[in-house]
Coordinates of N, CA and C in Angstrom, one line a residue:
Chain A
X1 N -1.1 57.3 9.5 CA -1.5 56.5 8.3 C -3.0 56.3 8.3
X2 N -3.8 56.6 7.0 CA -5.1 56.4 6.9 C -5.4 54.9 6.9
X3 N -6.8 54.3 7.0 CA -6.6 53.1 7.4 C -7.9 53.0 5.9
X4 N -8.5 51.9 5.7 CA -9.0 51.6 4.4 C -10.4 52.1 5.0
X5 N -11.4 53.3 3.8 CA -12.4 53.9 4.3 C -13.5 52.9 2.8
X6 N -14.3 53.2 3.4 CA -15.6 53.2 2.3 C -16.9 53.7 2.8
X7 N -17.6 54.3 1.3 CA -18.7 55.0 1.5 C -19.4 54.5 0.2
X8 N -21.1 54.7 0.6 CA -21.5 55.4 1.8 C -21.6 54.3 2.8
X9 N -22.0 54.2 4.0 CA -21.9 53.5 4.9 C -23.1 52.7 5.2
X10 N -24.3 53.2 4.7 CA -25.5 52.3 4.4 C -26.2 52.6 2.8
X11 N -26.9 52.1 2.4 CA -27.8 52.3 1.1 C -29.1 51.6 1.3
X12 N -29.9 52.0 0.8 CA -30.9 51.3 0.2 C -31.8 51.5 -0.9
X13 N -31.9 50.5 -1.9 CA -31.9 50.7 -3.1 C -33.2 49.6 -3.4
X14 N -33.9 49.6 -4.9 CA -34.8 48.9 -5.0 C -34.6 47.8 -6.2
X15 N -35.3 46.7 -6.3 CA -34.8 45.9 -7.6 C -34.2 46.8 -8.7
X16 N -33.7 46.2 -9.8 CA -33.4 46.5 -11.0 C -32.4 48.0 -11.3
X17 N -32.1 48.5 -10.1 CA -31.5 49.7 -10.2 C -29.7 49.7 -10.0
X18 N -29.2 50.2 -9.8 CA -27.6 50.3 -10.1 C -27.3 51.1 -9.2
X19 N -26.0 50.5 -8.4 CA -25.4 51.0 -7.0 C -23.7 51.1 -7.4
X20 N -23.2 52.0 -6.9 CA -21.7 52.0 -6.7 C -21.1 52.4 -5.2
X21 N -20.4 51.8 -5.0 CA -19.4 51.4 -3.8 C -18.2 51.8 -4.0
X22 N -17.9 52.7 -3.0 CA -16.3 53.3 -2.9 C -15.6 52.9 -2.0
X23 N -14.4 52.7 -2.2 CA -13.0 52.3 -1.6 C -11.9 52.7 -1.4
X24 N -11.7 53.8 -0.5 CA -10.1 54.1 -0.6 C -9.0 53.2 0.0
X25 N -7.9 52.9 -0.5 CA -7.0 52.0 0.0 C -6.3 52.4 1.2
X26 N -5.7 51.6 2.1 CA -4.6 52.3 2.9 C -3.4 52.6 2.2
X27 N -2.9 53.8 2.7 CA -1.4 54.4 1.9 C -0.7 53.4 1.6
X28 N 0.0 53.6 0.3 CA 1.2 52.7 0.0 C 0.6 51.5 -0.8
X29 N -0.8 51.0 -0.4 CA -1.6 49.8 -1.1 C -1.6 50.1 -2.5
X30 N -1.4 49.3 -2.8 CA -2.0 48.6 -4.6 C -2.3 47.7 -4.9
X31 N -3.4 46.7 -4.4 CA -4.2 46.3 -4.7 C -5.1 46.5 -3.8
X32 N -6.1 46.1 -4.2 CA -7.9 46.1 -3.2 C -8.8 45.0 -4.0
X33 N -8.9 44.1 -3.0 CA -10.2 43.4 -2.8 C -11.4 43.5 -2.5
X34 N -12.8 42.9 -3.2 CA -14.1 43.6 -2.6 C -14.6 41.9 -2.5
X35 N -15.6 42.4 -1.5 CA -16.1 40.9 -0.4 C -17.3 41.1 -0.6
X36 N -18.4 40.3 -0.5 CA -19.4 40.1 -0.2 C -20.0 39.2 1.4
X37 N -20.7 39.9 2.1 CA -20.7 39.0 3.1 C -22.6 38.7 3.5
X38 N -23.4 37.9 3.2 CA -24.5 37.9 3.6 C -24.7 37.7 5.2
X39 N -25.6 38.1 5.6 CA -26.4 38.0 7.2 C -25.8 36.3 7.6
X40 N -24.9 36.9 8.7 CA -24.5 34.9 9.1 C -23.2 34.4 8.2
X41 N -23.2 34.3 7.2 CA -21.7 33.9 6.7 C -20.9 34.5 6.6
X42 N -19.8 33.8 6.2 CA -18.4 34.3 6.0 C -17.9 35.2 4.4
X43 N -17.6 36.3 4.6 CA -17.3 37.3 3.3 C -17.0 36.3 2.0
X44 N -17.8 35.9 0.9 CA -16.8 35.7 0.0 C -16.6 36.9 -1.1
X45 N -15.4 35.9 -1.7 CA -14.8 36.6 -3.1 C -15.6 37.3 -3.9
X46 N -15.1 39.2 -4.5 CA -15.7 39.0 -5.6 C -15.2 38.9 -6.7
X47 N -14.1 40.1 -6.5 CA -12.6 40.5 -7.7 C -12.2 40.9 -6.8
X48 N -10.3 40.9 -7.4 CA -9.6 41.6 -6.8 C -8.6 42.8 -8.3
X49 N -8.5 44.2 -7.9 CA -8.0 45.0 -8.4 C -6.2 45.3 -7.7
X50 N -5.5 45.2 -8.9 CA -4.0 45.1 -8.7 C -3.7 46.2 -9.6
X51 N -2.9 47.5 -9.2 CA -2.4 48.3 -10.3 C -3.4 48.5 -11.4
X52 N -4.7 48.8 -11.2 CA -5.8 49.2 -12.1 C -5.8 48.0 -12.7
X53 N -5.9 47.1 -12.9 CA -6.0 45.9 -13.7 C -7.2 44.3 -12.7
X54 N -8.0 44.1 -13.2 CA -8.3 43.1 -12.6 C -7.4 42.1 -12.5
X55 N -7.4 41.4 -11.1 CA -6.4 40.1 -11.2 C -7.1 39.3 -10.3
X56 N -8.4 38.7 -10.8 CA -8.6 37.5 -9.9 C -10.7 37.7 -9.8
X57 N -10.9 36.9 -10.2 CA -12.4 36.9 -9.8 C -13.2 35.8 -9.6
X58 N -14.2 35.7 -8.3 CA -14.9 34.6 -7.6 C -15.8 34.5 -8.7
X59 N -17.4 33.9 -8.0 CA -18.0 33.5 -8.6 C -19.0 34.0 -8.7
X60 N -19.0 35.5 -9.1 CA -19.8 36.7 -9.5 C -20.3 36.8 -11.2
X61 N -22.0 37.2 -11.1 CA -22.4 37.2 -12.9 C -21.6 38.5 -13.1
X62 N -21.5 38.4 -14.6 CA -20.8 40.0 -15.0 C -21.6 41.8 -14.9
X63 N -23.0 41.5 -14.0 CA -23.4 42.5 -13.5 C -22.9 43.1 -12.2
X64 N -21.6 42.3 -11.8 CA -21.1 43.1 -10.5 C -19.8 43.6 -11.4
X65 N -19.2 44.5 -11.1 CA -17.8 45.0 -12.3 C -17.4 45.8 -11.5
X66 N -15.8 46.2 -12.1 CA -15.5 47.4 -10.8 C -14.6 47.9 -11.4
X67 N -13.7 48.6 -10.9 CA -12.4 49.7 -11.1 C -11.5 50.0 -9.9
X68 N -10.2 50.5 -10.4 CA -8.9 51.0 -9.7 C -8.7 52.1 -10.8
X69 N -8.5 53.0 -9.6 CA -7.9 54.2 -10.5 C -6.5 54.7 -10.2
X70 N -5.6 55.3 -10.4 CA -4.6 55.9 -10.7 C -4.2 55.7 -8.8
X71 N -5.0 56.4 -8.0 CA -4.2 56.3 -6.6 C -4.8 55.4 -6.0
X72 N -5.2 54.1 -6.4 CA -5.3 53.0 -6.1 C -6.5 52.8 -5.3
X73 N -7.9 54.0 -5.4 CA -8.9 53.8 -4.6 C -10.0 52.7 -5.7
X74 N -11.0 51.9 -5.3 CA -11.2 51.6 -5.9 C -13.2 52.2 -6.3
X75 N -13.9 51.1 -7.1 CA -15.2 50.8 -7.3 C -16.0 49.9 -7.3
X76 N -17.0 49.6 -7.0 CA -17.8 48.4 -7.1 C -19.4 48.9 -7.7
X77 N -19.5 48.2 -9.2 CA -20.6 48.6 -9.6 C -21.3 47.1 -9.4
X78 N -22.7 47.2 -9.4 CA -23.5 46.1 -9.2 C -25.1 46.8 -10.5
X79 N -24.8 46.1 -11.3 CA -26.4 46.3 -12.2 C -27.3 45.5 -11.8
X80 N -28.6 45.7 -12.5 CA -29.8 45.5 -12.4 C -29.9 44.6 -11.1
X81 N -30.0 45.1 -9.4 CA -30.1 44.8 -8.3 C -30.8 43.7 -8.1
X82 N -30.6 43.0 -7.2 CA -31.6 41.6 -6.9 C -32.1 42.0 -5.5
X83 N -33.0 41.0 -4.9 CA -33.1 40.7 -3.6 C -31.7 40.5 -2.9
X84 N -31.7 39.6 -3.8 CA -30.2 38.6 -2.8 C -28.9 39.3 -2.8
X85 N -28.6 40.4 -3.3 CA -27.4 41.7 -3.2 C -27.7 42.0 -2.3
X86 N -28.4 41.9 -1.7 CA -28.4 42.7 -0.3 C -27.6 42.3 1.0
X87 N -26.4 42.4 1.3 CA -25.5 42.3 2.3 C -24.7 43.2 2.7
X88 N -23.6 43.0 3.6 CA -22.6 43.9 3.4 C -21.4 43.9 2.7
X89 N -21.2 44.8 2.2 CA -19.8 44.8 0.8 C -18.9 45.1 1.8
X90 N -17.4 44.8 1.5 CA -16.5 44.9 2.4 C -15.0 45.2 1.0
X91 N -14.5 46.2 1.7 CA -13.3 46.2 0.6 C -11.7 45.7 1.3
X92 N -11.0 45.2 0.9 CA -9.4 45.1 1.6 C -8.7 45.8 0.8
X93 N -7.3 46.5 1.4 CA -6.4 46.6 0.4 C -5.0 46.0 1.0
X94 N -4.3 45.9 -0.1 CA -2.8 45.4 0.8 C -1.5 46.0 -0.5
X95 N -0.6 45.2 0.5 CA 0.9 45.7 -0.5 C 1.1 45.0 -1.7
X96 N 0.3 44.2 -2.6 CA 0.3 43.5 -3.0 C -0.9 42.6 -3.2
X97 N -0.7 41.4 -4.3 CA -1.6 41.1 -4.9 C -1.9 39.8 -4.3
X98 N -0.5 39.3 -3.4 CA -0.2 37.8 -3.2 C 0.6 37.6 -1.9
X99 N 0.1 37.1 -0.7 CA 0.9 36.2 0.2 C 0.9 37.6 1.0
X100 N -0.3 38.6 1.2 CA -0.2 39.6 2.0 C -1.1 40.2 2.8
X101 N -1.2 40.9 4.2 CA -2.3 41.0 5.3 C -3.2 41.6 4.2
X102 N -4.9 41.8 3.8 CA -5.0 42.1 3.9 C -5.9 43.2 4.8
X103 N -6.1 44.4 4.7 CA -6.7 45.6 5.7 C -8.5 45.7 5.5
X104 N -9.3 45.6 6.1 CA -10.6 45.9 5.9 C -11.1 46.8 6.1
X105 N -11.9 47.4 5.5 CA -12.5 48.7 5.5 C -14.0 48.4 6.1
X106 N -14.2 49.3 6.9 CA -15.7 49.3 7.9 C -17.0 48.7 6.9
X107 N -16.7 48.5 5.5 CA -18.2 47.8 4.6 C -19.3 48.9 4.5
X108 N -19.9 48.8 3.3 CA -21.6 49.2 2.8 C -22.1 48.5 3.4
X109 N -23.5 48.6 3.9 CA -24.8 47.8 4.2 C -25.3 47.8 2.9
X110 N -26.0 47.2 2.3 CA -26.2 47.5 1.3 C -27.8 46.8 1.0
X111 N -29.0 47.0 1.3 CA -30.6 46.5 1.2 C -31.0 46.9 0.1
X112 N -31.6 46.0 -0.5 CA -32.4 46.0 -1.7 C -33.6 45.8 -1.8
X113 N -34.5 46.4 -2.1 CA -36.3 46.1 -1.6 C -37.2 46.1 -2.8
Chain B
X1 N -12.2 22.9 -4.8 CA -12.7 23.5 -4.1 C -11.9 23.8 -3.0
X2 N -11.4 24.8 -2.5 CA -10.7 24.9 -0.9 C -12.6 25.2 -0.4
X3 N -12.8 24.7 0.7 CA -13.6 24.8 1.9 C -13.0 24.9 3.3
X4 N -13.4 26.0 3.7 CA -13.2 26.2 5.2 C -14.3 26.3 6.4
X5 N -13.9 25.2 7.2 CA -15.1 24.8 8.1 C -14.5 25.7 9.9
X6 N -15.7 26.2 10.5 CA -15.0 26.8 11.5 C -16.3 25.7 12.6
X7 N -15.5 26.0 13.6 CA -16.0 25.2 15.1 C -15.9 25.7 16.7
X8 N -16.7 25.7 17.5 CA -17.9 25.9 17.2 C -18.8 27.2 16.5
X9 N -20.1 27.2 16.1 CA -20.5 27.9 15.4 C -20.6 29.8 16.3
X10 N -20.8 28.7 17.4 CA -21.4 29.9 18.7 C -20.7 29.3 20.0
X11 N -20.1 30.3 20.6 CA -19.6 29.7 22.4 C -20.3 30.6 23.1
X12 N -20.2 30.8 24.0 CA -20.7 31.1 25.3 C -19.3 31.2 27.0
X13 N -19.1 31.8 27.2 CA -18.1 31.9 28.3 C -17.8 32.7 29.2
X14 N -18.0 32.2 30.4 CA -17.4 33.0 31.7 C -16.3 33.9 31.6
X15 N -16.2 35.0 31.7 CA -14.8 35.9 31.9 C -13.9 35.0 32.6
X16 N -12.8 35.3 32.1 CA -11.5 34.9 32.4 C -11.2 33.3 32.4
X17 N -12.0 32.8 31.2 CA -11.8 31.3 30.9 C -10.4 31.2 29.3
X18 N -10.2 30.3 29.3 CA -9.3 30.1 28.3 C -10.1 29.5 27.9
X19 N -10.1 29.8 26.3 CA -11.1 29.2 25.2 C -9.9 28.8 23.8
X20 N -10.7 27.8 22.8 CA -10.0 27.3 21.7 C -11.1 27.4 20.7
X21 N -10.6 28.2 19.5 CA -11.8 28.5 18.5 C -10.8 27.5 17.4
X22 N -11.7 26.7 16.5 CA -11.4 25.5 15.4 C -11.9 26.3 14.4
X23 N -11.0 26.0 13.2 CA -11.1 26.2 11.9 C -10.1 25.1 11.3
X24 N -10.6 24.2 10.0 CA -10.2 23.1 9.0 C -10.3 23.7 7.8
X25 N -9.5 23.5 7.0 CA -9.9 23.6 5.7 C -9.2 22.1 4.7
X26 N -10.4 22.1 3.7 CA -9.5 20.9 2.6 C -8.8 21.2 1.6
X27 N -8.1 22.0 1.6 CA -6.8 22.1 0.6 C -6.0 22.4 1.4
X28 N -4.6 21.8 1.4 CA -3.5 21.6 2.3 C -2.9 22.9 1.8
X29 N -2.9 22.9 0.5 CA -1.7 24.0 -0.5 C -1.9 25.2 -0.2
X30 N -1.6 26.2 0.9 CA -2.5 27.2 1.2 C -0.8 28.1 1.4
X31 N -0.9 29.2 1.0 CA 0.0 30.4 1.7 C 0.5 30.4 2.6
X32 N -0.9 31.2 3.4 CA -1.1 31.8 5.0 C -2.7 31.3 5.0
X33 N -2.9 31.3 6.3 CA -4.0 31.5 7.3 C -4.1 33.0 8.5
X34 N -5.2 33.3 7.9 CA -5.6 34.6 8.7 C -6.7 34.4 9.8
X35 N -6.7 35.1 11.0 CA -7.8 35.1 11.9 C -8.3 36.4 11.6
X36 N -9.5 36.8 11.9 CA -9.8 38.3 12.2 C -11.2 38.1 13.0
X37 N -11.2 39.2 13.5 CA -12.4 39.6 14.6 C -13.4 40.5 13.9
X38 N -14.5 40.2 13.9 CA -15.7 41.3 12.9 C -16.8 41.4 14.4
X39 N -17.0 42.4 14.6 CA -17.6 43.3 15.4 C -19.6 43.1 14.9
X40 N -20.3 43.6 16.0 CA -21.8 43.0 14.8 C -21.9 44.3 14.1
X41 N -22.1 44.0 12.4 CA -22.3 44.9 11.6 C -20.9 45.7 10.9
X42 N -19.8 45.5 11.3 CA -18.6 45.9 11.1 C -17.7 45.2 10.0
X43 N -16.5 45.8 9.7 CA -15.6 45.5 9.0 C -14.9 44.2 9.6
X44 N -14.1 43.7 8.9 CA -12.7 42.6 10.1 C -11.6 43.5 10.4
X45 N -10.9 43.1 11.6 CA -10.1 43.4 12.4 C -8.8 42.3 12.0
X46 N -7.9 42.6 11.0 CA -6.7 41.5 11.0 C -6.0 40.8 12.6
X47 N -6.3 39.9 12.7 CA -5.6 39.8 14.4 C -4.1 39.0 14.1
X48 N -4.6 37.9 13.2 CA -3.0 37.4 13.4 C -3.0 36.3 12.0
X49 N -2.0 36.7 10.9 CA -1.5 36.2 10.1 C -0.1 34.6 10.1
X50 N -0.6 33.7 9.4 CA 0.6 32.7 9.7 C 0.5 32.3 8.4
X51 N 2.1 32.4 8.4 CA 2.7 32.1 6.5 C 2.4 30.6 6.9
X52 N 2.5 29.6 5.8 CA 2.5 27.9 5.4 C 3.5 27.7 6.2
X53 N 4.6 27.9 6.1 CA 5.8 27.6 6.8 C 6.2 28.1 8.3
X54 N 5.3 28.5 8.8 CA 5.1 28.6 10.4 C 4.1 27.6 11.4
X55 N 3.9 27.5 12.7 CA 3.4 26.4 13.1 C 3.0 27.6 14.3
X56 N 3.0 28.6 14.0 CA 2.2 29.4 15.3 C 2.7 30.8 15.4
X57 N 1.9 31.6 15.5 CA 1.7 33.4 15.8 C 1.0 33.2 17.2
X58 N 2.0 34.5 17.8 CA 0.7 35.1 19.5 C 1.2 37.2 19.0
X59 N -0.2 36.8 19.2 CA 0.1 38.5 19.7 C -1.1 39.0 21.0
X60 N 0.2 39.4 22.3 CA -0.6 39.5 23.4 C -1.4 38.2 23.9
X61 N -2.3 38.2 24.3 CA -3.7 36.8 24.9 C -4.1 35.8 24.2
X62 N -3.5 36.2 22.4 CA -3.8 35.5 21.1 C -2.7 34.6 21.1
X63 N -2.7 33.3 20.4 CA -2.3 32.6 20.1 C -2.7 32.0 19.2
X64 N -2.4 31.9 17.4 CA -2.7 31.0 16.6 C -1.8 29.9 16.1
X65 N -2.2 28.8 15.8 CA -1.7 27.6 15.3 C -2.2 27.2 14.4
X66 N -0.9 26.4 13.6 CA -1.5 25.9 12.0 C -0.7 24.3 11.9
X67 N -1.5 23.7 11.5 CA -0.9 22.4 11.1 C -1.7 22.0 9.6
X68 N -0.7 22.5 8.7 CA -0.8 22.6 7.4 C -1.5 21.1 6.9
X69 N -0.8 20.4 7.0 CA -0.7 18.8 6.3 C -1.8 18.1 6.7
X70 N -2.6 18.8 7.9 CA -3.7 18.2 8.8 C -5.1 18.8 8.4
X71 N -4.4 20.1 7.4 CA -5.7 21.2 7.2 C -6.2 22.3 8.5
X72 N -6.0 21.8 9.4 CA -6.8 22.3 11.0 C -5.2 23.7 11.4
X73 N -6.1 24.7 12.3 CA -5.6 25.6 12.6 C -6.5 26.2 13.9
X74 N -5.8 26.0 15.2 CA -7.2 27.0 16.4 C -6.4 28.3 16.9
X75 N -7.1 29.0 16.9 CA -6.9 30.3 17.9 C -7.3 30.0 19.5
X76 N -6.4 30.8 20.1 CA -6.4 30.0 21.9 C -6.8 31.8 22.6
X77 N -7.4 32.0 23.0 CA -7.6 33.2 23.5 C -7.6 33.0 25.5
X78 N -6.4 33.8 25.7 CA -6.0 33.1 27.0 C -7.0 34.8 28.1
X79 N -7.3 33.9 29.5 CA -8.0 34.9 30.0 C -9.2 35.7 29.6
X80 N -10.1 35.1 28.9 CA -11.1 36.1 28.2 C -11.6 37.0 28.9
X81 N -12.1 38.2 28.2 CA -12.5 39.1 28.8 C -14.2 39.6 27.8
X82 N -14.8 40.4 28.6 CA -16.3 40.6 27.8 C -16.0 41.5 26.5
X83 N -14.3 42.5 26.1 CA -14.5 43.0 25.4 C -13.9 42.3 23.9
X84 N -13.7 40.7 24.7 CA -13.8 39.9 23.1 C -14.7 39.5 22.5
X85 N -16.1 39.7 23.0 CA -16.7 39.0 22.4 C -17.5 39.9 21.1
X86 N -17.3 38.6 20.1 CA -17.1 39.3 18.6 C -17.4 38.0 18.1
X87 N -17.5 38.3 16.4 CA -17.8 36.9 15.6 C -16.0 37.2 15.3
X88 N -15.3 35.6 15.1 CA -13.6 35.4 14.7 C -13.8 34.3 13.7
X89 N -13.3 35.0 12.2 CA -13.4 34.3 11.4 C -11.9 34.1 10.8
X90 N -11.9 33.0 10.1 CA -10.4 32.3 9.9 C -10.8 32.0 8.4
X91 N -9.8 32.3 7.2 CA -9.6 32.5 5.7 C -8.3 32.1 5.7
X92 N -8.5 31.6 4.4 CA -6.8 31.0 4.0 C -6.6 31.7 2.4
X93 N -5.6 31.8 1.9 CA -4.9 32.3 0.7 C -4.7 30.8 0.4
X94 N -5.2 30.2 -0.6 CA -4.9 29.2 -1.3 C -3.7 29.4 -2.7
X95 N -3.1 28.4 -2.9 CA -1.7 28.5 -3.8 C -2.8 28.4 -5.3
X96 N -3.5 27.5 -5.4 CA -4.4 27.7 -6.6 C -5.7 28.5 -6.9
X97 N -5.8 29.4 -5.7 CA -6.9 30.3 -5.7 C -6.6 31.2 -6.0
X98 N -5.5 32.1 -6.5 CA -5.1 33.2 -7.0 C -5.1 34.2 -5.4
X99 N -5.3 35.5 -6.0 CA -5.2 36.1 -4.1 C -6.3 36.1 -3.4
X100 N -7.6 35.3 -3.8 CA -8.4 35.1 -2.9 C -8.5 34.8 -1.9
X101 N -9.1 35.5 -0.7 CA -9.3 34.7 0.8 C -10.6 34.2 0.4
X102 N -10.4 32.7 1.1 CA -12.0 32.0 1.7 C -11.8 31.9 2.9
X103 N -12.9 32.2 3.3 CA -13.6 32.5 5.0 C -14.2 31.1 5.2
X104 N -14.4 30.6 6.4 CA -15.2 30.4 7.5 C -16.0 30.8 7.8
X105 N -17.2 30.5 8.1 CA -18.5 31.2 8.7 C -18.2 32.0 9.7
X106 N -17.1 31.6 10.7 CA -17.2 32.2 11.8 C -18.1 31.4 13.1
X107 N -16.9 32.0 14.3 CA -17.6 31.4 15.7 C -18.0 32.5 16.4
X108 N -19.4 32.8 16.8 CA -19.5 33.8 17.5 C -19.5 33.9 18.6
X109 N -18.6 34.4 19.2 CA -17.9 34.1 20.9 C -19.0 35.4 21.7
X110 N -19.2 34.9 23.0 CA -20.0 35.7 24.0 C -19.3 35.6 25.5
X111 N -18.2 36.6 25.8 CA -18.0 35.9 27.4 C -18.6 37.0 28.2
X112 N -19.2 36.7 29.0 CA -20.1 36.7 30.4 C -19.1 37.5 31.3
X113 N -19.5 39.0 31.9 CA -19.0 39.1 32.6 C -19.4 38.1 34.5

């Protein structure tokens, strides 16, 4: 059984530019969650993707957006880049949408300069 | 707001001590409570899931507890050893948070051989 991957593994990117984050799920998953985690705290919320459909979003401007495609891998787009995006993105997937482990995938580093 | 508070921030510990990592949160109405281990720079490691209606998971040296109505939940790590030491952060699935986890900062454990 594959375990949840994402690429690429580091980036670095400059103000005002546009990044995408990949996600493949662990087998059998349909849904995936994507995390933000700054230097020192704990991952939060960004969206979560259920059967291609958004189902659930923290407290993100509408410059972070994302996708689920057909075999349930996902995307994380981020527009016009800040300083403060710079963390690591972390994706989960699980068997569901609600009341279930979810799996983590190794994370983007993701620096902005 | 659910907030989740973890305790202490940072330990320090002799091999083969038994240790207690704290985590509280203020909203009682929660799912589950998750622990996981994040490595520096890494993904989480799921260690041990407890539905609302349970009062404790072990797997192996682990031991988690939950006391729902109190908010508070510790992980007991029996015998430590140097290859635990990792940041262990603790998230809950809230009933009015949709399938979001919120984290805890995290305690970053160090045991000493």
């Amino acid at each position: 059984e594959t375990g949840v991957t994402q690429s690429p593994t580091h980036l670095i990117k400059t103000r005002g530019q546009q990044v995408t984050l990949r996600c493949s799920s662990q087998s059998g998953h349909n849904t995936v969650s994507w995390y933000q985690q700054a230097l020192g705290q704990g991952p939060q919320f960004i969206f979560q993707y259920y059967r291609e459909e958004e189902n659930g979003r923290g407290n993100f401007p509408p410059r972070f957006s994302g996708l689920q495609f057909p075999n349930y891998s996902s995307e994380l787009n981020v527009n016009a880049l800040e300083l403060d995006d710079s963390a690591l993105y972390l994706c989960a997937s699980s068997l569901g949408p609600l009341q279930e482990t979810q799996y983590f995938g190794p994370g983007t580093r993701l620096l902005v300069l | 707001k659910q907030e989740v508070t973890q305790i202490p921030a940072a330990l320090s510990v002799p091999e083969g001590e038994n240790l207690v990592l704290n985590c509280s949160f203020t909203d009682s109405a929660i799912y589950n409570l998750q622990w996981f281990r994040q490595d520096p720079g890494k993904g989480l490691t799921s260690l041990l899931l407890i539905q609302s209606s349970q009062r404790e998971q072990t797997s192996g040296r682990l031991n988690a507890s939950l006391d729902k109505s109190s908010g508070r939940s510790t992980l007991y790590i029996a015998a430590s050893q140097p290859g635990d030491s990792a940041t262990y952060l603790c998230a809950v699935e809230g009933e009015t948070s949709g399938s979001r986890l919120t984290f805890g900062e995290g305690t970053q454990l160090t045991v000493n051989p």
